[in-house]
Coordinates of C-alpha atoms in Angstrom, one line a residue:
M1 CA 23.0 15.4 13.0
T2 CA 25.2 18.2 14.5
S3 CA 26.7 20.9 12.4
L4 CA 30.2 19.4 13.0
E5 CA 29.1 16.0 11.8
T6 CA 27.5 17.6 8.7
G7 CA 30.7 19.5 7.9
I8 CA 32.8 16.3 8.2
E9 CA 30.3 14.5 5.9
Q10 CA 30.5 17.3 3.4
K11 CA 34.3 17.2 3.4
D12 CA 34.3 13.4 3.0
Y13 CA 31.9 13.6 0.1
L14 CA 34.1 16.2 -1.7
Y15 CA 37.1 13.9 -1.5
A16 CA 35.0 10.8 -2.4
V17 CA 33.6 12.4 -5.6
L18 CA 37.1 13.5 -6.7
D19 CA 38.6 10.1 -5.7
L20 CA 41.3 11.8 -3.5
P21 CA 42.6 11.1 0.0
N22 CA 41.5 13.6 2.7
T23 CA 45.1 14.8 2.9
A24 CA 45.2 15.8 -0.8
P25 CA 46.6 19.4 -1.3
Q26 CA 44.6 22.1 -3.0
N27 CA 46.5 21.9 -6.3
E28 CA 45.9 18.2 -6.6
I29 CA 42.2 18.8 -6.0
R30 CA 42.1 21.4 -8.7
E31 CA 44.0 19.1 -11.1
R32 CA 41.6 16.2 -10.5
Y33 CA 38.6 18.5 -10.8
R34 CA 39.8 19.7 -14.2
A35 CA 40.5 16.2 -15.4
L36 CA 37.1 14.9 -14.4
S37 CA 35.3 18.0 -15.8
V38 CA 36.9 17.3 -19.2
I39 CA 35.7 13.7 -19.2
F40 CA 32.1 14.4 -18.2
H41 CA 31.5 17.9 -19.7
P42 CA 28.3 17.6 -21.8
D43 CA 29.8 19.6 -24.7
K44 CA 32.5 17.0 -25.1
Q45 CA 30.0 14.2 -25.7
H46 CA 29.1 13.4 -29.3
D47 CA 26.8 10.4 -28.4
E48 CA 23.3 11.6 -27.6
R49 CA 22.8 8.5 -25.4
V50 CA 25.4 9.6 -22.8
K51 CA 24.7 13.3 -22.7
D52 CA 22.1 13.1 -19.9
T53 CA 24.3 10.9 -17.7
A54 CA 27.4 13.1 -18.4
S55 CA 25.4 16.2 -17.5
T56 CA 24.4 14.7 -14.2
K57 CA 27.9 13.5 -13.3
F58 CA 29.4 16.9 -14.4
L59 CA 27.0 18.7 -12.1
E60 CA 27.7 16.4 -9.2
I61 CA 31.5 16.9 -9.6
Q62 CA 31.0 20.7 -9.9
K63 CA 28.8 20.9 -6.8
A64 CA 31.1 18.7 -4.8
Y65 CA 34.1 20.8 -5.7
E66 CA 32.2 23.9 -4.7
G67 CA 31.5 22.4 -1.3
E68 CA 27.8 21.5 -1.7
S69 CA 26.4 19.1 0.8
P70 CA 25.9 15.5 -0.3
R71 CA 22.2 15.6 0.6
R72 CA 21.5 18.5 -1.7
S73 CA 23.5 17.0 -4.6
H74 CA 21.7 13.6 -4.3
A75 CA 18.4 15.4 -4.1
Y76 CA 19.1 17.1 -7.4
K77 CA 19.9 13.8 -8.9
D78 CA 16.7 12.3 -7.8
T79 CA 14.5 15.2 -8.7
T80 CA 16.0 16.3 -12.0
P81 CA 12.8 17.5 -13.6
L82 CA 11.4 15.9 -16.7
L83 CA 8.5 18.3 -16.3
C84 CA 7.7 21.0 -13.9
V85 CA 4.0 21.8 -13.1
A86 CA 3.3 25.0 -11.2
F87 CA 0.0 25.6 -9.5
L88 CA -1.2 29.2 -8.9
T89 CA -3.7 30.5 -6.4
P90 CA -5.9 33.4 -7.4
N91 CA -4.6 35.7 -4.7
L92 CA -0.9 35.0 -5.6
C93 CA -1.3 35.1 -9.4
G94 CA 1.2 37.4 -10.9
K95 CA 3.4 37.4 -7.8
Q96 CA 4.8 34.0 -7.1
F97 CA 4.0 30.3 -7.6
C98 CA 2.7 28.6 -4.6
Q99 CA 3.0 25.0 -5.9
I100 CA 5.6 23.4 -8.1
L101 CA 5.4 19.7 -9.0
F102 CA 8.6 18.1 -10.2
F103 CA 8.1 15.0 -12.3
G104 CA 11.5 13.3 -11.7
K105 CA 12.9 10.2 -13.1
S106 CA 11.4 8.0 -10.4
T107 CA 9.7 10.3 -7.9
I108 CA 7.3 13.2 -7.7
T109 CA 8.3 16.1 -5.3
W110 CA 6.2 19.0 -4.1
V111 CA 7.7 22.4 -3.4
S112 CA 5.2 24.5 -1.5
P113 CA 5.8 27.6 0.7
N114 CA 2.2 27.6 2.1
R115 CA 0.8 24.0 2.1
N116 CA 1.7 20.4 1.2
H117 CA -0.9 19.8 -1.6
P118 CA -2.7 21.9 -4.2
S119 CA -6.4 22.6 -3.8
D120 CA -9.0 22.1 -6.5
A121 CA -8.7 25.7 -7.5
D122 CA -5.0 25.3 -8.0
I123 CA -5.4 22.3 -10.3
H124 CA -8.0 24.2 -12.2
T125 CA -5.5 27.0 -13.0
L126 CA -2.6 24.7 -14.1
V127 CA 0.4 26.2 -15.8
Y128 CA 3.2 24.1 -17.4
F129 CA 6.8 25.1 -17.3
L130 CA 9.0 22.7 -19.3
D131 CA 12.7 22.1 -18.9
A132 CA 14.7 23.2 -22.0
Q133 CA 16.0 19.7 -22.6
V134 CA 12.5 18.1 -22.2
Q135 CA 10.5 20.6 -24.1
K136 CA 10.8 18.8 -27.4
N137 CA 9.5 15.6 -25.8
A138 CA 6.6 17.3 -24.0
Q139 CA 3.9 15.8 -26.3
Q140 CA 5.1 12.3 -25.7
K141 CA 5.0 12.9 -22.0
G142 CA 1.5 14.3 -22.0
N143 CA -0.3 10.9 -21.4
Q144 CA 2.1 10.0 -18.7
I145 CA 1.6 13.3 -16.9
K146 CA -2.2 13.0 -17.1
A147 CA -2.0 9.4 -15.7
V148 CA 0.1 10.7 -12.8
L149 CA -2.2 13.5 -12.0
N150 CA -5.3 11.3 -12.2
Q151 CA -3.6 8.8 -9.8
W152 CA -2.7 11.6 -7.5
K153 CA -6.3 12.8 -7.4
I154 CA -7.4 9.3 -6.4
D155 CA -4.8 8.8 -3.7
H156 CA -5.4 12.3 -2.4
G157 CA -9.1 11.7 -2.2
Q158 CA -8.6 8.5 -0.2
E159 CA -6.3 10.4 2.2
I160 CA -8.9 13.1 2.7
L161 CA -11.6 10.5 3.5
Q162 CA -9.3 8.8 6.0
E163 CA -8.2 12.0 7.7
L164 CA -11.5 13.8 7.6
L165 CA -12.9 12.4 10.9
K166 CA -10.1 10.0 12.1
P167 CA -12.6 7.5 13.5
R168 CA -11.3 5.3 16.4
G169 CA -13.2 2.6 18.2
S170 CA -12.7 0.0 20.9
V171 CA -14.7 -2.8 22.3
T172 CA -13.9 -4.4 25.7
C173 CA -15.4 -7.6 26.8
A174 CA -14.2 -8.8 30.3
V175 CA -14.8 -12.5 31.0
N176 CA -14.8 -14.1 34.5
A177 CA -13.5 -17.6 34.0
S178 CA -12.4 -18.3 37.6
S179 CA -14.9 -21.1 37.9
L180 CA -12.8 -23.2 35.4
F181 CA -9.8 -23.3 37.8
A182 CA -11.4 -22.9 41.2
S183 CA -10.6 -25.6 43.8
G184 CA -13.2 -28.0 44.9
D185 CA -13.5 -26.5 48.3
V186 CA -14.6 -23.1 46.8
L187 CA -17.3 -24.6 44.5
K188 CA -20.6 -25.7 45.8
S189 CA -21.2 -29.4 46.2
D190 CA -23.6 -29.5 43.2
S191 CA -21.3 -27.4 40.9
R192 CA -18.1 -29.5 40.7
T193 CA -18.6 -31.2 37.3
V194 CA -16.8 -30.0 34.2
L195 CA -20.1 -28.8 32.6
D196 CA -20.9 -26.8 35.7
R197 CA -17.5 -25.2 35.6
V198 CA -18.0 -24.1 32.0
R199 CA -21.5 -22.8 32.8
G200 CA -19.9 -20.6 35.5
V201 CA -18.0 -18.6 32.9
E202 CA -19.7 -15.3 32.5
V203 CA -19.2 -11.8 31.0
S204 CA -18.4 -9.5 33.9
S205 CA -18.4 -6.3 31.9
F206 CA -18.9 -5.0 28.4
G207 CA -17.9 -1.6 27.1
V208 CA -17.8 0.3 23.8
R209 CA -15.9 3.4 23.1
H210 CA -15.9 5.4 19.9
S211 CA -14.3 8.7 19.0
I212 CA -14.0 11.0 16.0
M213 CA -11.6 13.9 15.4
K214 CA -11.9 16.9 13.0
D215 CA -9.2 19.4 12.1
L216 CA -10.6 22.9 12.1
G217 CA -7.3 24.3 10.9
P218 CA -3.6 23.5 11.1
K219 CA -3.5 24.2 14.8
T220 CA -7.0 23.4 16.1
T221 CA -8.7 20.1 16.5
I222 CA -12.1 19.1 17.9
G223 CA -13.3 15.7 18.9
L224 CA -16.3 13.7 20.2
I225 CA -15.9 10.7 22.4
G226 CA -18.7 8.3 23.4
H227 CA -18.3 5.5 26.0
A228 CA -20.9 3.1 27.3
Q229 CA -20.4 0.2 29.7
P230 CA -23.8 -1.3 30.7
G231 CA -23.9 -3.3 33.9
S232 CA -20.8 -1.6 35.4
R233 CA -20.7 -1.2 39.1
D234 CA -19.5 2.4 38.6
Y235 CA -22.5 4.7 38.5
I236 CA -20.9 7.1 36.0
S237 CA -19.7 4.4 33.7
S238 CA -22.9 2.4 33.7
K239 CA -24.8 5.5 32.5
G240 CA -22.3 6.1 29.7
T241 CA -20.3 9.2 28.9
L242 CA -20.3 11.6 26.0
T243 CA -17.4 14.1 26.0
G244 CA -16.1 16.8 23.6
T245 CA -12.5 17.8 23.2
L246 CA -10.9 21.0 21.9
R247 CA -7.2 21.0 21.2
H248 CA -5.3 24.1 20.1
Q249 CA -1.5 24.4 19.5
F250 CA -0.5 27.9 20.2
S251 CA 3.1 27.2 19.1
P252 CA 5.2 24.2 18.3
R253 CA 6.0 24.0 22.0
F254 CA 2.7 25.0 23.7
V255 CA -0.5 23.0 23.5
L256 CA -3.8 23.5 25.3
E257 CA -6.5 20.8 25.5
L258 CA -10.0 21.1 27.0
T259 CA -12.5 18.2 27.6
A260 CA -16.0 18.5 28.8
A261 CA -18.7 15.9 29.5
F262 CA -22.1 16.5 28.1
L263 CA -23.9 14.1 30.5
R264 CA -24.1 14.3 34.3
P265 CA -21.9 14.7 36.2
H266 CA -20.4 17.4 33.9
I267 CA -16.7 16.7 34.4
V268 CA -14.4 19.3 32.8
T269 CA -10.7 18.5 32.2
A270 CA -8.1 21.1 31.2
K271 CA -4.6 20.1 30.2
T272 CA -1.7 22.2 29.0
T273 CA 1.7 20.9 27.8
Y274 CA 5.0 22.7 27.1
S275 CA 7.8 20.7 25.4
D276 CA 11.1 21.5 23.7
N277 CA 14.0 19.3 22.6
E278 CA 15.1 18.6 26.2
N279 CA 12.1 19.2 28.6
A280 CA 8.4 18.5 28.8
V281 CA 6.0 20.0 31.4
S282 CA 2.3 19.1 31.7
L283 CA -0.4 20.4 34.0
Q284 CA -3.9 18.7 34.1
T285 CA -6.9 19.4 36.3
N286 CA -10.3 17.8 36.6
F287 CA -13.2 19.5 38.2
I288 CA -17.0 19.3 38.4
P289 CA -18.7 22.8 38.2
A290 CA -21.5 21.7 40.6
L291 CA -18.8 20.8 43.2
W292 CA -17.0 24.1 42.9
Y293 CA -16.3 24.2 46.6
L294 CA -13.9 21.3 46.3
F295 CA -10.9 23.4 45.8
P296 CA -8.2 22.8 44.7
P297 CA -9.6 20.1 42.4
L298 CA -7.9 16.9 41.2
T299 CA -4.6 18.1 39.7
T300 CA -1.7 16.3 38.1
L301 CA 1.7 18.0 37.4
S302 CA 4.3 16.1 35.5
F303 CA 7.8 16.9 34.3
G304 CA 10.2 15.0 32.1
R305 CA 13.5 15.7 30.5
R306 CA 16.5 14.1 28.8
L307 CA 19.0 13.5 31.6
F308 CA 22.2 13.3 29.5
R309 CA 23.2 14.9 26.2
D310 CA 25.1 11.9 25.1
S311 CA 22.5 9.4 26.1
L312 CA 18.8 8.7 25.4
T313 CA 18.0 8.2 29.1
Q314 CA 15.0 10.2 30.2
G315 CA 13.6 10.9 33.6
S316 CA 10.1 12.0 34.6
A317 CA 8.2 13.0 37.8
A318 CA 4.4 13.3 38.3
W319 CA 2.5 14.5 41.3
T320 CA -1.2 14.1 41.6
Y321 CA -3.3 15.9 44.2
T322 CA -6.7 14.7 45.3
P323 CA -9.1 16.3 47.8
A324 CA -9.3 13.0 49.7
S325 CA -5.5 12.7 50.0
P326 CA -3.8 16.1 50.5
A327 CA -0.3 14.5 50.5
G328 CA -1.0 13.3 46.9
R329 CA 0.7 10.7 44.8
L330 CA 4.2 11.0 43.6
E331 CA 5.6 9.0 40.7
L332 CA 9.3 9.0 39.7
S333 CA 10.6 7.0 36.7
V334 CA 13.8 6.6 34.6
F335 CA 13.5 5.4 31.0
T336 CA 16.6 4.1 29.1
P337 CA 16.3 2.9 25.5
K338 CA 19.3 1.2 23.8
P339 CA 19.4 0.2 20.2
F340 CA 21.3 -3.0 19.4
D341 CA 22.6 -4.8 16.4
L342 CA 23.7 -8.4 16.8
T343 CA 25.3 -8.6 13.4
S344 CA 28.9 -7.6 12.6
P345 CA 29.6 -4.0 11.6
E346 CA 30.0 -5.0 8.0
D347 CA 26.7 -6.9 7.7
F348 CA 24.6 -3.8 6.9
V349 CA 25.6 -0.6 5.2
H350 CA 24.0 2.6 6.4
T351 CA 24.0 5.1 3.6
G352 CA 21.7 7.8 4.9
D353 CA 18.5 8.4 3.0
R354 CA 19.1 5.6 0.5
A355 CA 18.9 2.9 3.2
N356 CA 16.9 4.0 6.2
Y357 CA 17.6 1.6 9.0
Y358 CA 13.9 1.3 10.0
S359 CA 12.4 1.3 6.5
N360 CA 11.0 -1.8 4.8
N361 CA 13.3 -1.4 1.7
R362 CA 16.2 -3.3 3.4
P363 CA 16.9 -7.0 3.4
G364 CA 17.3 -7.5 7.1
S365 CA 18.4 -10.8 8.7
T366 CA 16.9 -14.2 8.0
T367 CA 15.7 -14.7 11.6
G368 CA 14.5 -11.2 12.2
F369 CA 16.2 -10.9 15.7
A370 CA 19.4 -9.2 14.4
A371 CA 18.4 -5.6 15.3
G372 CA 16.1 -3.7 17.6
V373 CA 15.8 -1.6 20.7
Q374 CA 15.9 -2.8 24.3
T375 CA 14.5 -0.6 27.1
W376 CA 14.9 -0.5 30.8
S377 CA 12.5 1.4 33.0
Y378 CA 12.6 1.9 36.8
G379 CA 10.0 3.7 38.9
L380 CA 9.0 4.6 42.4
V381 CA 5.5 5.4 43.6
L382 CA 4.8 7.1 46.9
S383 CA 1.1 6.9 47.8
G384 CA 0.5 5.6 51.3
I385 CA -0.5 2.0 51.3
D386 CA -0.2 1.9 47.5
S387 CA 3.5 2.8 47.4
C388 CA 5.6 0.4 45.3
I389 CA 8.7 0.0 43.2
T390 CA 8.4 -0.9 39.6
T391 CA 10.9 -2.4 37.0
E392 CA 10.2 -3.0 33.4
F393 CA 12.2 -4.5 30.5
S394 CA 11.2 -4.6 26.9
V395 CA 12.8 -5.5 23.7
S396 CA 11.6 -4.6 20.2
F397 CA 12.7 -6.4 17.1
V398 CA 12.2 -3.9 14.3
E399 CA 12.5 -6.4 11.5
L400 CA 9.6 -8.5 12.9
A401 CA 7.6 -5.6 14.3
L402 CA 7.5 -7.6 17.5
R403 CA 7.8 -6.3 21.1
L404 CA 8.3 -8.4 24.2
K405 CA 7.8 -6.8 27.7
A406 CA 8.2 -8.0 31.3
S407 CA 7.4 -5.8 34.3
V408 CA 7.6 -6.4 38.1
E409 CA 6.0 -4.4 40.8
V410 CA 6.8 -4.8 44.5
G411 CA 4.8 -2.8 47.1
L412 CA 3.2 -2.8 50.5
R413 CA 0.2 -4.7 49.1
G414 CA 2.4 -7.4 47.7
A415 CA 4.1 -8.3 44.4
A416 CA 2.8 -8.4 40.9
Y417 CA 4.3 -9.1 37.5
F418 CA 3.1 -8.9 33.9
L419 CA 4.4 -10.5 30.7
S420 CA 3.2 -9.5 27.2
A421 CA 4.0 -9.8 23.5
K422 CA 2.8 -7.5 20.7
W423 CA 3.0 -7.7 17.0
S424 CA 2.2 -4.5 14.9
G425 CA 1.6 -4.4 11.2
E426 CA 0.7 -1.6 8.8
K427 CA -3.0 -2.0 9.4
S428 CA -3.4 -4.5 12.2
A429 CA -1.9 -5.5 15.5
F430 CA -2.2 -8.3 18.0
S431 CA -1.0 -8.6 21.6
T432 CA -1.4 -11.0 24.4
G433 CA -0.3 -10.9 28.0
V434 CA -0.5 -12.5 31.5
G435 CA -0.7 -10.6 34.7
V436 CA -0.4 -11.8 38.3
G437 CA -1.0 -9.8 41.4
N438 CA -3.2 -9.2 44.4
K439 CA -6.2 -8.9 42.1
G440 CA -5.7 -12.4 40.8
V441 CA -4.5 -14.0 37.6
M442 CA -5.4 -12.2 34.3
L443 CA -5.0 -13.3 30.7
R444 CA -5.5 -10.6 28.1
F445 CA -5.9 -10.6 24.3
E446 CA -6.0 -7.5 22.1
L447 CA -6.7 -7.2 18.4
S448 CA -6.5 -4.0 16.3
Y449 CA -7.4 -3.4 12.7
L450 CA -7.8 -0.1 10.9
Q451 CA -7.9 1.9 14.2
Q452 CA -10.5 -0.4 15.6
K453 CA -9.6 -2.3 18.7
W454 CA -11.1 -5.4 20.4
M455 CA -9.9 -6.3 24.0
L456 CA -10.6 -9.5 25.8
P457 CA -9.4 -9.6 29.5
I458 CA -10.1 -12.9 31.1
T459 CA -9.9 -13.4 34.9
L460 CA -8.6 -16.9 35.6
S461 CA -8.5 -16.6 39.4
P462 CA -9.4 -13.9 41.9
D463 CA -6.4 -15.0 44.0
N464 CA -2.7 -14.7 43.6
D465 CA -2.3 -18.3 42.3
Q466 CA 1.4 -18.7 41.3
S467 CA 1.0 -22.2 40.0
L468 CA -1.9 -21.2 37.7
A469 CA 0.0 -18.2 36.5
L470 CA 3.0 -20.4 35.6
Y471 CA 0.8 -22.7 33.5
T472 CA -1.0 -19.7 32.0
V473 CA 2.3 -18.3 30.6
V474 CA 2.6 -21.4 28.5
L475 CA -0.4 -20.4 26.4
P476 CA 0.8 -17.1 25.1
S477 CA 4.3 -18.4 24.8
T478 CA 3.2 -21.3 22.7
A479 CA 1.1 -19.0 20.5
L480 CA 4.1 -16.7 20.1
A481 CA 6.4 -19.6 19.1
L482 CA 3.9 -21.0 16.6
G483 CA 3.2 -17.5 15.2
Y484 CA 6.9 -16.9 14.7
H485 CA 7.6 -20.2 13.2
F486 CA 4.6 -20.3 10.8
I487 CA 3.9 -16.6 10.1
L488 CA 6.7 -14.2 11.1
K489 CA 9.7 -16.1 10.0
P490 CA 8.4 -17.1 6.6
R491 CA 7.2 -13.6 6.1
R492 CA 10.7 -12.3 7.0
R493 CA 12.3 -14.6 4.5
T494 CA 9.7 -13.6 1.8
Q495 CA 10.5 -9.9 2.4
R496 CA 14.2 -10.6 2.2
A497 CA 13.9 -12.6 -1.0
K498 CA 11.6 -9.9 -2.5
Y499 CA 14.2 -7.2 -1.7
F500 CA 16.9 -9.0 -3.6
D501 CA 14.5 -10.0 -6.5
N502 CA 13.6 -6.3 -7.0
A503 CA 17.3 -5.3 -6.9
R504 CA 18.2 -8.0 -9.4
R505 CA 15.3 -7.0 -11.7
T506 CA 16.4 -3.4 -11.6
L507 CA 20.0 -4.3 -12.4
N508 CA 19.2 -6.7 -15.3
D509 CA 16.3 -4.8 -16.9
E510 CA 17.6 -3.4 -20.1
K511 CA 15.1 -0.5 -19.9
S512 CA 15.8 0.5 -16.3
E513 CA 17.4 3.8 -15.4
L514 CA 20.1 2.0 -13.4
K515 CA 21.1 -0.2 -16.3
R516 CA 21.3 2.7 -18.6
E517 CA 23.3 4.8 -16.2
I518 CA 25.8 1.9 -15.7
E519 CA 26.3 1.5 -19.4
T520 CA 26.7 5.2 -20.2
T521 CA 29.1 5.9 -17.3
T522 CA 31.2 2.9 -18.3
L523 CA 31.2 4.2 -21.9
L524 CA 32.3 7.7 -20.7
L525 CA 35.2 6.2 -18.7
Q526 CA 36.3 3.7 -21.4
D527 CA 38.8 6.0 -23.2
P528 CA 40.5 7.4 -20.1
A529 CA 40.7 3.9 -18.6
R530 CA 42.3 2.5 -21.8
R531 CA 44.9 5.3 -21.8
H532 CA 45.7 4.7 -18.1
M533 CA 46.0 1.0 -18.7
D534 CA 48.3 1.4 -21.7
A535 CA 50.5 3.8 -19.8
E536 CA 50.7 1.6 -16.7
R537 CA 51.4 -1.6 -18.7
A538 CA 54.2 0.1 -20.6
K539 CA 56.1 0.9 -17.4
G540 CA 55.0 -2.2 -15.4
G541 CA 52.7 -0.2 -13.2
L542 CA 49.2 -0.8 -11.8
V543 CA 47.0 -2.7 -14.2
I544 CA 43.4 -3.7 -13.2
L545 CA 42.6 -7.1 -14.7
E546 CA 39.2 -7.6 -13.0
A547 CA 37.2 -5.7 -10.4
I548 CA 33.8 -6.9 -9.1
Y549 CA 31.6 -4.9 -6.7
G550 CA 28.9 -7.0 -5.1
P551 CA 27.6 -8.8 -2.0
A552 CA 30.2 -9.6 0.5
W553 CA 28.9 -13.2 1.0
P554 CA 27.4 -14.4 -2.2
D555 CA 24.6 -17.0 -1.9
K556 CA 21.4 -18.0 -3.6
E557 CA 19.5 -14.8 -2.5
T558 CA 22.2 -12.4 -3.6
A559 CA 23.2 -14.1 -6.8
G560 CA 23.3 -11.9 -9.9
L561 CA 23.9 -8.6 -8.0
D562 CA 27.6 -8.2 -9.0
V563 CA 28.6 -5.2 -11.0
D564 CA 31.7 -5.2 -13.2
V565 CA 33.7 -2.1 -12.2
T566 CA 37.0 -2.9 -14.0
I567 CA 36.9 0.1 -16.3
P568 CA 35.8 2.7 -13.5
L569 CA 38.5 1.4 -11.2
Q570 CA 41.2 1.5 -13.9
A571 CA 40.2 5.1 -14.6
L572 CA 41.1 6.0 -11.0
V573 CA 44.7 4.8 -11.4
H574 CA 47.0 7.8 -11.1
N575 CA 50.8 7.4 -11.0
S576 CA 50.4 3.6 -10.4
Q577 CA 48.3 4.2 -7.3
V578 CA 44.6 4.2 -6.3
Y579 CA 43.2 5.6 -3.1
V580 CA 39.5 6.0 -2.2
S581 CA 38.4 7.0 1.2
G582 CA 36.5 4.4 3.2
K583 CA 34.3 6.9 5.1
L584 CA 31.6 6.7 2.4
P585 CA 30.2 3.6 0.6
K586 CA 32.0 2.7 -2.7
S587 CA 28.7 3.0 -4.5
G588 CA 29.4 6.8 -4.6
I589 CA 32.4 6.2 -7.0
R590 CA 31.6 6.9 -10.6
G591 CA 30.8 3.6 -12.3
F592 CA 30.1 1.8 -9.0
Y593 CA 26.4 1.0 -8.5
D594 CA 24.7 -0.7 -5.7
P595 CA 21.2 -2.1 -6.6
A596 CA 20.9 -3.4 -3.0
P597 CA 22.3 -0.6 -0.9
A598 CA 21.4 -2.0 2.6
S599 CA 23.2 -5.3 2.2
P600 CA 26.9 -5.8 2.9
K601 CA 29.2 -5.2 0.0
S602 CA 32.9 -5.8 -0.9
L603 CA 35.2 -5.1 -3.8
R604 CA 37.2 -8.0 -5.3
V605 CA 40.1 -6.9 -7.4
R606 CA 42.7 -8.8 -9.4
Y607 CA 45.5 -6.6 -10.6
T608 CA 49.2 -6.7 -11.6
F609 CA 51.9 -4.5 -10.3
R610 CA 55.5 -4.8 -11.6
D611 CA 54.1 -7.7 -13.6
R612 CA 53.2 -9.7 -10.5
M613 CA 49.7 -10.9 -9.7
H614 CA 47.8 -9.4 -6.8
F615 CA 44.3 -10.0 -5.3
A616 CA 42.4 -8.0 -2.8
E617 CA 38.9 -8.2 -1.2
I618 CA 38.0 -4.9 0.3
P619 CA 34.8 -4.4 2.5
D620 CA 32.6 -1.4 1.6
L621 CA 33.7 0.9 4.4
V622 CA 37.4 0.2 4.2
P623 CA 39.6 2.5 2.1
I624 CA 40.8 1.3 -1.3
V625 CA 44.6 1.4 -1.3
L626 CA 46.4 -0.2 -4.3
P627 CA 48.9 -1.6 -4.6
L628 CA 49.8 -3.3 -1.3
R629 CA 52.3 -6.0 -0.5
D630 CA 49.6 -7.9 1.4
H631 CA 47.7 -8.4 -1.9
L632 CA 50.6 -10.2 -3.5
V633 CA 49.6 -13.8 -4.7
M634 CA 52.5 -16.2 -3.9

């Protein structure tokens, strides 16, 4: 977000908190600020149940009036400390705290100037600093704090074990099944039966690769990679390789990586990369010390950058030099991603951090195809007889974690195309694809689980058999359709129903923080709303009879998520008028609460003006302007 957009957002937030139009003069802003400060000032509250909520609202109003950013104000609300725990390191003791743990209402936040988590020595020297309002309840919170710390130790220990060596493994088993689909003329006269065709299927190659990585510091990483492929025709691969890697990040933009093979031939690879927000440059060279006279060695120089400031289009160029081909190999490509949303603009509400578009805490669509990213890629390769033109199109459905890709390559050696589909979960992934080219027809399956990968490439024909390729596409397509119908679609519906169930439970739970905040805020606004209503009714002005804030299209899934906002809306009436900006969601208005922030919302209002009935249904990002002639009920 640019500084200009941030400034506009701060200004909109100021007016939304004070319930004023963006054109309100300064004296009206001061008047509204004083009125709201009197209502929510903690010293004016005699009921202990509403003091905490009043303090939070008062601070929010004060910060908004002073021009604080909405992100900072909301952060204060989420991290209002019930207890602050500070960790000291021996060398900083007496100077400053290096770790502060905020036990908030629903989250735990670390504030650390030197590292993300405390060490064992920090935990050993634990010092408690209690907020003044919570100090009297510190003993009751003791067990809760101990439980949180113990759970943190367990989770942190698991993270350490997972990140200690970062093990990665892959197994590749290539199968030659061309005998199953070979024509009768190709097979021998005594090998034309079905059983003989099945017996002709064989494993053409088998390879195992495993790697471990170890962080020596925040900028340095070492790794060890082993690869074995017995039976390979390649002399180097058939012996196996064992390589070590050293990676050091000199700065956020400059990285150097060195790789050396411990077995003969001792291949050494050096790679350096420089990248910033707009450009990326990489230089990689491979050489064998015993063949030092082959100079210059195999070298690849690549460059990429964002082509336009107002677009995500990226371009890249790579040139590879080999001693056998002085002209080298030149690759040019253009990459254009484009997010899409097939729903109407009101179907989903984007409210910043509360409803991250790509997070799992949003309902999403029923089918899962509503939103995603489509990408076009075009490339040109200049390398003698291997020169070709490539085109690739892919579409990713973020709600299903599914990616479909199709690519075409046309060159001097002929044409080739590849179709693939990949599903990615939190711990596992599965992909399948079909490729057709001058090397034959290939069917590929890939399964990943916990950073371990199994690959199964199957050669169906050594020739470019278009008919066989067409029939082969049916297999992964059928698997994709069945997987979507029986696995992905029911899973999407379950996630959607779970989202609304959790929101409904939070809204209706008598002990939930949201329920308590709704009740206390309504109680705080009850007296001013009553005074406004009496004054408006006496002069035939604007009287709010009923106001409901909830899902725009109520159905079985969204049932029970409506919030009665009659009192908060009546409290906004000023001189027989109500105006609330539509640039921010209405959940930011005091007394308006949204238990399901990522689903579309609307405000339904029944009111009287000049003793005549009016009704309005206002979408979430449309300004509230009352009264209007269009709302009149005939």
